[in-house]
Short mmCIF file of C-alpha atoms in Angstrom, two decimals:
data_model
loop_
_atom_site.label_atom_id
_atom_site.label_comp_id
_atom_site.label_asym_id
_atom_site.label_seq_id
_atom_site.Cartn_x
_atom_site.Cartn_y
_atom_site.Cartn_z
CA MET A 729 -31.20 -102.71 22.52
CA SER A 730 -33.96 -104.52 23.65
CA ALA A 731 -37.64 -104.70 22.29
CA ALA A 732 -38.92 -103.09 25.40
CA VAL A 733 -36.52 -100.01 25.24
CA GLY A 734 -37.51 -99.40 21.53
CA ASP A 735 -40.90 -99.85 22.16
CA ALA A 736 -40.84 -96.96 24.77
CA ILE A 737 -38.89 -94.92 23.01
CA ASP A 738 -41.19 -95.04 20.00
CA ALA A 739 -44.60 -94.87 22.34
CA TYR A 740 -43.06 -91.54 23.90
CA LEU A 741 -42.38 -89.90 20.29
CA ASP A 742 -45.78 -91.08 19.25
CA ARG A 743 -47.42 -89.19 22.50
CA HIS A 744 -45.42 -85.92 21.69
CA ARG A 745 -45.65 -85.92 17.81
CA ASP A 746 -47.49 -82.38 17.33
CA GLU A 747 -45.26 -81.03 20.13
CA LEU A 748 -42.18 -82.07 17.64
CA VAL A 749 -43.84 -80.38 15.00
CA GLU A 750 -44.85 -77.20 16.90
CA LEU A 751 -40.83 -77.27 18.29
CA CYS A 752 -39.51 -77.43 14.72
CA ALA A 753 -42.33 -74.08 13.68
CA ASP A 754 -41.22 -72.44 17.09
CA LEU A 755 -37.25 -72.59 15.88
CA VAL A 756 -38.35 -71.47 12.38
CA ALA A 757 -40.41 -68.29 13.51
CA ILE A 758 -37.21 -67.05 15.47
CA ASP A 759 -35.07 -65.05 13.06
CA SER A 760 -31.83 -66.50 12.53
CA GLN A 761 -30.51 -65.32 9.47
CA ILE A 762 -26.73 -64.58 8.94
CA PRO A 763 -26.37 -62.36 7.27
CA PRO A 764 -27.86 -60.03 8.11
CA HIS A 765 -28.48 -60.43 11.69
CA ALA A 766 -25.46 -62.61 12.82
CA ASP A 767 -27.37 -63.13 16.22
CA GLU A 768 -28.60 -66.47 17.66
CA ARG A 769 -29.06 -65.29 21.01
CA ALA A 770 -32.80 -65.78 21.08
CA ILE A 771 -33.26 -69.00 19.64
CA VAL A 772 -30.37 -70.20 22.45
CA ALA A 773 -32.44 -68.86 24.91
CA PHE A 774 -35.52 -70.14 23.60
CA LEU A 775 -33.86 -73.77 23.41
CA ALA A 776 -32.60 -73.86 26.65
CA ASP A 777 -35.66 -73.09 27.80
CA ARG A 778 -37.72 -75.59 26.15
CA MET A 779 -35.02 -78.27 26.76
CA GLU A 780 -35.40 -77.52 30.52
CA ALA A 781 -39.13 -78.24 30.05
CA LEU A 782 -38.39 -81.57 28.87
CA GLY A 783 -36.13 -82.26 31.66
CA LEU A 784 -32.72 -82.26 29.81
CA GLY A 785 -31.52 -79.55 31.60
CA ARG A 786 -30.60 -75.69 30.17
CA GLY A 787 -26.93 -76.78 28.96
CA GLU A 788 -24.09 -74.31 28.86
CA VAL A 789 -23.51 -71.48 26.19
CA VAL A 790 -20.02 -71.88 24.60
CA ALA A 791 -19.34 -68.56 22.67
CA ALA A 792 -16.42 -66.91 20.90
CA VAL A 793 -18.56 -63.62 21.03
CA PRO A 794 -21.85 -63.03 23.09
CA GLU A 795 -23.95 -62.34 20.07
CA ARG A 796 -23.01 -65.87 18.43
CA PRO A 797 -23.55 -68.46 21.33
CA ASN A 798 -23.35 -72.48 20.81
CA LEU A 799 -25.51 -74.42 23.00
CA VAL A 800 -23.94 -78.03 24.54
CA THR A 801 -26.70 -79.77 26.53
CA ARG A 802 -25.31 -83.10 28.10
CA VAL A 803 -27.48 -85.85 29.08
CA ARG A 804 -25.47 -88.12 31.58
CA GLY A 805 -25.36 -91.79 31.38
CA SER A 806 -25.17 -94.36 33.66
CA GLY A 807 -21.67 -95.02 32.92
CA GLY A 808 -19.99 -97.90 30.59
CA GLY A 809 -20.59 -96.79 27.26
CA PRO A 810 -19.18 -94.51 24.40
CA THR A 811 -20.30 -90.34 24.22
CA LEU A 812 -22.56 -89.51 21.46
CA ALA A 813 -22.66 -86.12 20.11
CA LEU A 814 -25.66 -84.87 18.09
CA ASN A 815 -25.07 -81.87 16.42
CA GLY A 816 -27.29 -79.00 14.38
CA HIS A 817 -26.50 -75.36 13.71
CA LEU A 818 -28.90 -72.61 14.36
CA ASP A 819 -28.35 -70.00 11.78
CA THR A 820 -30.21 -70.17 8.46
CA LYS A 821 -29.03 -68.33 5.13
CA PRO A 822 -30.96 -65.08 4.50
CA VAL A 823 -34.14 -65.02 2.58
CA GLY A 824 -32.56 -62.91 0.00
CA GLU A 825 -34.04 -62.06 -3.86
CA ALA A 826 -35.97 -65.17 -3.43
CA ARG A 827 -38.41 -63.59 -1.09
CA ARG A 828 -41.04 -62.61 -4.03
CA LEU A 829 -40.86 -66.29 -4.66
CA TRP A 830 -42.24 -67.91 -1.67
CA ASP A 831 -45.56 -68.82 -1.16
CA SER A 832 -46.10 -67.79 2.17
CA ASP A 833 -44.03 -65.80 4.87
CA PRO A 834 -40.73 -67.08 5.48
CA LEU A 835 -40.77 -66.81 9.04
CA VAL A 836 -44.40 -67.59 9.71
CA PRO A 837 -44.22 -71.40 9.29
CA GLU A 838 -47.09 -73.41 7.62
CA VAL A 839 -48.34 -76.71 7.57
CA ARG A 840 -49.51 -78.07 4.12
CA ASP A 841 -49.51 -81.02 2.02
CA GLY A 842 -47.89 -82.95 4.55
CA HIS A 843 -44.91 -80.76 4.85
CA LEU A 844 -43.94 -77.59 6.94
CA TYR A 845 -43.01 -74.59 5.28
CA GLY A 846 -40.37 -72.03 6.58
CA LEU A 847 -36.79 -70.48 6.53
CA GLY A 848 -34.77 -73.08 8.04
CA THR A 849 -37.08 -76.34 8.12
CA THR A 850 -34.79 -78.39 6.25
CA ASP A 851 -31.57 -76.90 6.59
CA MET A 852 -31.66 -77.64 9.84
CA LYS A 853 -34.08 -76.78 11.97
CA GLY A 854 -36.00 -79.78 11.59
CA ALA A 855 -33.33 -81.98 12.54
CA VAL A 856 -32.41 -79.89 15.73
CA ALA A 857 -36.08 -80.56 16.53
CA ALA A 858 -36.10 -84.07 16.02
CA MET A 859 -32.67 -84.37 18.33
CA VAL A 860 -34.04 -82.77 21.64
CA TYR A 861 -36.84 -85.15 21.11
CA ALA A 862 -35.00 -87.49 20.65
CA ALA A 863 -32.99 -87.34 23.62
CA ALA A 864 -36.34 -87.00 25.91
CA ALA A 865 -37.47 -90.08 24.28
CA LEU A 866 -34.11 -92.07 25.46
CA VAL A 867 -34.69 -90.54 29.14
CA GLU A 868 -37.93 -91.73 29.27
CA ALA A 869 -36.98 -95.00 28.29
CA GLY A 870 -34.78 -95.44 31.01
CA GLY A 871 -31.68 -93.42 29.81
CA PRO A 872 -28.39 -94.23 27.99
CA ALA A 873 -25.35 -95.76 29.71
CA GLY A 874 -22.69 -93.13 28.07
CA ASP A 875 -23.52 -89.63 27.74
CA LEU A 876 -25.59 -88.24 24.92
CA VAL A 877 -24.49 -84.40 24.27
CA LEU A 878 -26.61 -82.22 22.03
CA ALA A 879 -24.42 -79.69 20.53
CA PHE A 880 -26.19 -76.91 18.57
CA VAL A 881 -23.98 -74.33 17.09
CA ALA A 882 -24.27 -70.98 15.66
CA ASP A 883 -22.44 -69.62 12.34
CA GLU A 884 -22.58 -73.15 10.12
CA GLU A 885 -23.69 -70.84 7.12
CA ALA A 886 -20.84 -68.68 7.06
CA GLY A 887 -17.97 -71.38 7.52
CA GLY A 888 -18.33 -72.37 11.25
CA ASN A 889 -15.31 -69.89 12.82
CA LEU A 890 -17.70 -68.70 15.54
CA GLY A 891 -19.56 -72.39 15.93
CA ALA A 892 -18.34 -75.70 15.45
CA ARG A 893 -14.76 -74.78 14.87
CA HIS A 894 -14.96 -72.75 18.22
CA LEU A 895 -16.74 -75.44 20.03
CA ALA A 896 -15.33 -78.80 18.70
CA PRO A 897 -11.95 -78.08 20.35
CA ARG A 898 -13.45 -77.19 23.56
CA LEU A 899 -15.77 -80.55 24.11
CA THR A 900 -14.33 -83.26 26.35
CA GLY A 901 -14.93 -86.80 26.42
CA ILE A 902 -16.97 -87.31 23.14
CA ASP A 903 -16.39 -90.46 21.28
CA ALA A 904 -18.40 -89.96 18.30
CA CYS A 905 -20.71 -87.27 16.46
CA LEU A 906 -23.88 -87.27 14.06
CA VAL A 907 -24.53 -84.10 12.05
CA GLY A 908 -28.17 -83.95 11.10
CA GLU A 909 -27.54 -82.17 7.83
CA PRO A 910 -30.71 -83.17 5.41
CA SER A 911 -29.63 -86.15 3.79
CA GLY A 912 -31.64 -86.03 0.41
CA TRP A 913 -31.46 -84.18 -2.74
CA GLU A 914 -34.54 -86.03 -4.44
CA ARG A 915 -36.13 -87.32 -1.75
CA ASP A 916 -35.80 -87.80 1.90
CA TRP A 917 -33.19 -90.28 3.69
CA GLN A 918 -31.40 -90.78 0.21
CA GLY A 919 -28.20 -91.88 1.53
CA LEU A 920 -26.23 -92.17 4.74
CA HIS A 921 -23.64 -89.63 4.10
CA LEU A 922 -20.27 -90.76 5.38
CA VAL A 923 -17.96 -87.88 3.33
CA SER A 924 -18.83 -84.20 3.44
CA ARG A 925 -17.04 -82.34 0.34
CA GLY A 926 -14.94 -79.31 1.57
CA LEU A 927 -15.21 -75.54 0.55
CA CYS A 928 -12.85 -73.00 -1.15
CA CYS A 929 -14.27 -69.66 -2.06
CA PHE A 930 -12.64 -67.18 -3.85
CA ARG A 931 -12.85 -64.08 -5.95
CA ILE A 932 -10.84 -63.26 -9.48
CA ARG A 933 -10.38 -59.68 -9.47
CA VAL A 934 -9.74 -57.69 -13.12
CA ARG A 935 -8.51 -54.10 -13.17
CA GLY A 936 -9.34 -52.19 -16.07
CA THR A 937 -8.89 -48.76 -17.42
CA GLN A 938 -11.70 -46.38 -15.87
CA MET A 939 -12.56 -43.55 -18.35
CA HIS A 940 -15.15 -41.41 -20.04
CA SER A 941 -16.86 -44.21 -22.21
CA SER A 942 -17.31 -41.73 -24.99
CA LEU A 943 -13.66 -42.02 -25.62
CA SER A 944 -13.38 -45.76 -25.95
CA ASP A 945 -12.95 -45.74 -29.43
CA ARG A 946 -10.50 -42.98 -29.76
CA MET A 947 -8.21 -44.19 -26.46
CA PRO A 948 -6.77 -47.18 -25.52
CA SER A 949 -8.67 -48.29 -22.57
CA VAL A 950 -9.28 -52.06 -20.94
CA ASN A 951 -12.84 -52.71 -20.17
CA ALA A 952 -12.72 -54.70 -16.62
CA SER A 953 -16.29 -56.18 -17.18
CA LEU A 954 -15.26 -57.85 -20.47
CA ARG A 955 -12.09 -59.29 -19.61
CA MET A 956 -14.23 -60.65 -16.16
CA ALA A 957 -16.83 -62.32 -18.45
CA ASP A 958 -14.06 -63.98 -20.56
CA LEU A 959 -12.53 -65.41 -17.49
CA MET A 960 -15.95 -66.54 -16.02
CA VAL A 961 -16.68 -68.37 -19.08
CA ARG A 962 -13.04 -70.37 -19.50
CA ILE A 963 -12.76 -70.90 -15.74
CA ARG A 964 -14.79 -73.60 -15.52
CA ASP A 965 -13.55 -76.14 -17.76
CA ALA A 966 -10.00 -75.01 -17.82
CA LEU A 967 -9.18 -75.16 -14.34
CA ARG A 968 -7.46 -78.38 -14.10
CA LEU A 969 -8.03 -79.87 -10.49
CA ASP A 970 -6.45 -83.32 -9.49
CA HIS A 971 -8.49 -85.76 -7.36
CA PRO A 972 -7.98 -88.82 -6.08
CA PRO A 973 -11.20 -91.41 -7.03
CA HIS A 974 -13.62 -92.30 -4.18
CA PRO A 975 -14.84 -95.81 -3.52
CA LEU A 976 -18.25 -94.29 -2.63
CA GLY A 977 -18.94 -93.34 -6.02
CA ASP A 978 -17.90 -91.15 -9.40
CA VAL A 979 -17.74 -88.17 -7.18
CA ALA A 980 -15.73 -84.79 -8.37
CA PRO A 981 -14.85 -81.43 -7.31
CA THR A 982 -17.67 -78.71 -8.18
CA LEU A 983 -16.80 -75.29 -9.33
CA ASN A 984 -19.85 -72.77 -8.66
CA VAL A 985 -18.95 -69.95 -10.92
CA GLY A 986 -20.07 -66.25 -10.64
CA VAL A 987 -22.09 -66.84 -6.82
CA LEU A 988 -21.78 -63.18 -6.86
CA VAL A 989 -20.33 -60.64 -9.79
CA GLU A 990 -19.59 -57.12 -9.10
CA GLY A 991 -18.24 -54.49 -11.64
CA GLY A 992 -18.62 -50.77 -13.11
CA VAL A 993 -19.48 -47.82 -11.78
CA TYR A 994 -22.39 -46.10 -13.93
CA PHE A 995 -23.24 -45.56 -17.65
CA GLY A 996 -20.65 -43.34 -18.96
CA VAL A 997 -18.19 -44.95 -17.38
CA VAL A 998 -15.37 -47.51 -18.75
CA PRO A 999 -15.29 -49.97 -15.80
CA GLY A 1000 -11.95 -50.16 -14.25
CA SER A 1001 -12.69 -52.80 -11.99
CA ALA A 1002 -14.53 -56.13 -11.63
CA GLU A 1003 -14.78 -59.33 -10.04
CA PHE A 1004 -16.44 -62.63 -9.75
CA ALA A 1005 -16.58 -65.23 -7.20
CA CYS A 1006 -16.52 -68.92 -6.74
CA ASP A 1007 -17.30 -71.73 -4.37
CA LEU A 1008 -15.40 -74.53 -5.23
CA ARG A 1009 -16.30 -78.06 -3.52
CA THR A 1010 -13.68 -80.31 -2.71
CA LEU A 1011 -13.31 -83.66 -2.30
CA PRO A 1012 -10.98 -85.92 0.76
CA GLY A 1013 -7.59 -86.02 -0.18
CA MET A 1014 -7.42 -82.74 -2.21
CA THR A 1015 -5.30 -79.82 -0.31
CA ALA A 1016 -5.20 -75.91 -0.08
CA GLU A 1017 -1.91 -76.00 -1.49
CA GLN A 1018 -2.92 -77.99 -4.77
CA VAL A 1019 -5.71 -75.95 -5.26
CA ARG A 1020 -4.00 -73.04 -5.17
CA ALA A 1021 -1.62 -74.08 -7.55
CA ALA A 1022 -4.09 -75.18 -10.02
CA ILE A 1023 -5.63 -71.79 -9.86
CA ASP A 1024 -2.32 -69.60 -10.11
CA ALA A 1025 -1.22 -71.81 -12.88
CA TRP A 1026 -4.59 -71.08 -14.92
CA LEU A 1027 -3.99 -67.31 -14.37
CA ASP A 1028 -0.74 -67.30 -15.52
CA GLU A 1029 -1.91 -69.08 -18.67
CA ARG A 1030 -4.39 -66.53 -19.12
CA ARG A 1031 -1.72 -63.60 -18.40
CA ALA A 1032 0.24 -65.21 -21.08
CA ALA A 1033 -2.39 -65.28 -23.62
CA ASP A 1034 -3.19 -61.51 -22.63
CA PRO A 1035 -0.65 -59.42 -21.80
CA ASP A 1036 -3.27 -56.63 -20.94
CA LEU A 1037 -4.69 -58.50 -18.22
CA ASP A 1038 -4.51 -57.25 -14.61
CA VAL A 1039 -5.76 -60.16 -12.71
CA GLU A 1040 -5.66 -61.26 -8.84
CA VAL A 1041 -7.20 -63.90 -6.63
CA VAL A 1042 -8.03 -62.99 -3.34
CA TYR A 1043 -9.29 -65.98 -1.08
CA GLU A 1044 -12.16 -65.32 1.23
CA ASP A 1045 -11.65 -64.64 4.75
CA GLY A 1046 -13.01 -67.32 6.68
CA LEU A 1047 -14.19 -69.58 3.90
CA GLU A 1048 -10.96 -69.88 2.08
CA TRP A 1049 -10.76 -73.32 2.99
CA ILE A 1050 -13.17 -75.95 5.09
CA PRO A 1051 -11.60 -79.32 4.61
CA ALA A 1052 -13.67 -82.40 3.49
CA ALA A 1053 -14.39 -84.68 5.75
CA GLU A 1054 -14.90 -88.65 6.21
CA ILE A 1055 -16.16 -91.59 8.34
CA PRO A 1056 -14.63 -95.08 7.79
CA ALA A 1057 -17.83 -97.17 6.70
CA GLY A 1058 -17.01 -99.78 9.29
CA HIS A 1059 -17.31 -97.27 12.41
CA PRO A 1060 -19.64 -98.13 15.40
CA LEU A 1061 -21.65 -95.08 14.84
CA VAL A 1062 -21.84 -95.68 11.31
CA GLU A 1063 -23.43 -99.04 11.89
CA ALA A 1064 -25.74 -98.14 14.97
CA ALA A 1065 -27.18 -95.31 12.60
CA ALA A 1066 -27.88 -98.00 9.57
CA SER A 1067 -29.19 -100.29 11.97
CA ALA A 1068 -31.66 -97.74 13.37
CA ALA A 1069 -32.33 -96.47 10.14
CA ALA A 1070 -33.16 -100.19 8.91
CA ASP A 1071 -35.81 -100.28 11.92
CA VAL A 1072 -37.50 -97.17 10.95
CA LEU A 1073 -37.71 -96.82 7.11
CA GLY A 1074 -37.48 -100.86 6.22
CA ALA A 1075 -34.20 -100.39 4.66
CA ALA A 1076 -31.03 -98.46 5.52
CA PRO A 1077 -30.00 -96.03 2.70
CA PRO A 1078 -26.92 -96.23 0.74
CA LEU A 1079 -23.91 -94.88 1.91
CA SER A 1080 -23.04 -91.91 0.06
CA VAL A 1081 -21.43 -88.22 -0.21
CA PHE A 1082 -22.97 -85.50 1.09
CA PRO A 1083 -22.91 -82.94 -1.88
CA GLY A 1084 -22.54 -80.08 0.59
CA THR A 1085 -20.13 -78.57 3.09
CA CYS A 1086 -20.99 -78.84 6.92
CA ASP A 1087 -19.82 -78.68 10.29
CA ALA A 1088 -18.19 -82.45 10.27
CA PRO A 1089 -14.61 -81.42 9.44
CA TRP A 1090 -14.12 -79.08 12.59
CA PHE A 1091 -15.33 -82.29 14.98
CA ALA A 1092 -13.09 -84.44 12.81
CA GLY A 1093 -10.30 -82.16 13.21
CA ALA A 1094 -10.81 -82.17 17.17
CA GLY A 1095 -10.54 -85.87 16.67
CA ILE A 1096 -14.15 -86.77 16.96
CA PRO A 1097 -15.31 -89.32 14.01
CA THR A 1098 -18.11 -87.48 12.81
CA ILE A 1099 -21.14 -88.93 10.25
CA PRO A 1100 -21.55 -85.67 8.11
CA SER A 1101 -25.01 -85.76 7.01
CA PHE A 1102 -28.04 -87.94 8.02
CA GLY A 1103 -31.05 -86.03 8.56
CA PRO A 1104 -34.61 -84.97 7.61
CA GLY A 1105 -35.51 -83.10 4.61
CA VAL A 1106 -33.98 -82.43 1.09
CA LEU A 1107 -31.18 -80.07 0.20
CA THR A 1108 -32.67 -79.14 -2.94
CA CYS A 1109 -34.98 -76.60 -1.40
CA ALA A 1110 -32.68 -75.32 1.34
CA HIS A 1111 -31.24 -71.56 0.42
CA GLY A 1112 -34.15 -71.24 -1.85
CA PRO A 1113 -37.76 -70.21 -1.80
CA ASN A 1114 -40.39 -72.04 -0.09
CA GLU A 1115 -37.74 -74.42 2.15
CA ARG A 1116 -39.81 -77.29 3.42
CA VAL A 1117 -39.76 -80.75 5.68
CA SER A 1118 -42.22 -83.79 5.24
CA VAL A 1119 -43.74 -83.72 8.61
CA GLU A 1120 -43.28 -87.91 8.73
CA SER A 1121 -39.75 -87.44 8.04
CA LEU A 1122 -39.41 -85.12 11.35
CA HIS A 1123 -41.22 -88.14 13.12
CA GLN A 1124 -38.69 -90.85 11.45
CA ALA A 1125 -35.75 -88.32 12.20
CA ALA A 1126 -36.43 -88.32 16.23
CA ARG A 1127 -36.79 -92.26 16.19
CA ILE A 1128 -33.66 -92.94 13.95
CA TYR A 1129 -31.51 -90.77 16.44
CA ALA A 1130 -32.84 -91.91 19.90
CA HIS A 1131 -32.62 -95.70 18.23
CA THR A 1132 -29.31 -94.64 17.21
CA ALA A 1133 -28.07 -93.41 20.39
CA ALA A 1134 -29.62 -96.29 22.51
CA ARG A 1135 -27.36 -98.80 20.17
CA TYR A 1136 -24.15 -96.59 20.02
CA CYS A 1137 -24.38 -95.30 23.59
CA GLY A 1138 -25.45 -98.56 25.27
CA LEU A 1139 -28.78 -98.60 27.71
CA SER A 1140 -28.37 -97.77 31.51
CA GLY A 1141 -29.86 -100.97 32.53
CA LYS A 1142 -33.27 -99.46 33.73
CA GLU A 1143 -36.33 -100.60 32.28
CA PRO A 1144 -38.66 -98.38 30.98
#
């Protein structure tokens, strides 16, 4: 990438610093929580209008069902270079029970202390806004040789079945993809993540004896909630999950027990059923068959130890298995992103493993090598109160994405 092009990209983004933050704020103000709403039509329509105003075109809507649209905008290159997709999701987790812990309205974005606060700022409307302005800056600087595709999707927070999983096989001519998930957990730009962990969600259901609780000392009964509690305490340490070591560090599967808990009827009733839900974060090399066999083996051990135990495992529809994803460290996109980050940040972040699960597996499964996470913000404040993104990291993200695309796609040869 020539110095003139780099300077032109940075000059454009400097002129539009305020507009970038405003775009992120506008996206936050559009409610795209799933659940309860599960409808991204408003935010897609807004983005199409905004990108058209920036000279990027309105894009194409690709949807499995009308209320869950994905938006694909292709910035045509002059030819001769590879095609890069920049991906971000438009949905957010719900505010939920954390609403009372917010210092401001989650859907009324607010800048304070150098951060933009609001639902979805870090996960990941900030990255989406940065990608839009990165594309506009690259066009202003003369345009890419290969195409640059903006792929903004629905439904990531519920597994991506109506989003990236539906969209990725329908994309054509994409050579690589970068997902802008927040890449820090303690600070911005903590890692250039080459791996995203997979996800397996399941429920352990226990049946007992529903009856009048005053008779529990006189009649045989099984309290399903007590049996459930015993299993909850045991599973985290007793479930044996084999996994191959990974060269990027000492990472292991993470089992989160009791992310949902249900049971009982009311006072005066011995609980006849109870269940708890788990989400398991997996690593490359682990398979659904191996995980299910491990869970079955553990349940068989508990049944043998407690003949009265009536228990089953039920896998969550749509979240029963999302595979891990990985891109080789030597891939040209990784090299382009690391080089761009070094220019913008002063040093490239270390190669790392993304703690979460994202849309990368669906692009990878469609044959598109994908960086699972390289974006502004810290994952720590996502899915909780006072979600925020550093204003400076938004500007850094736009520069990193534009410089990455210039390096990977090549340049049109037109001087800015």
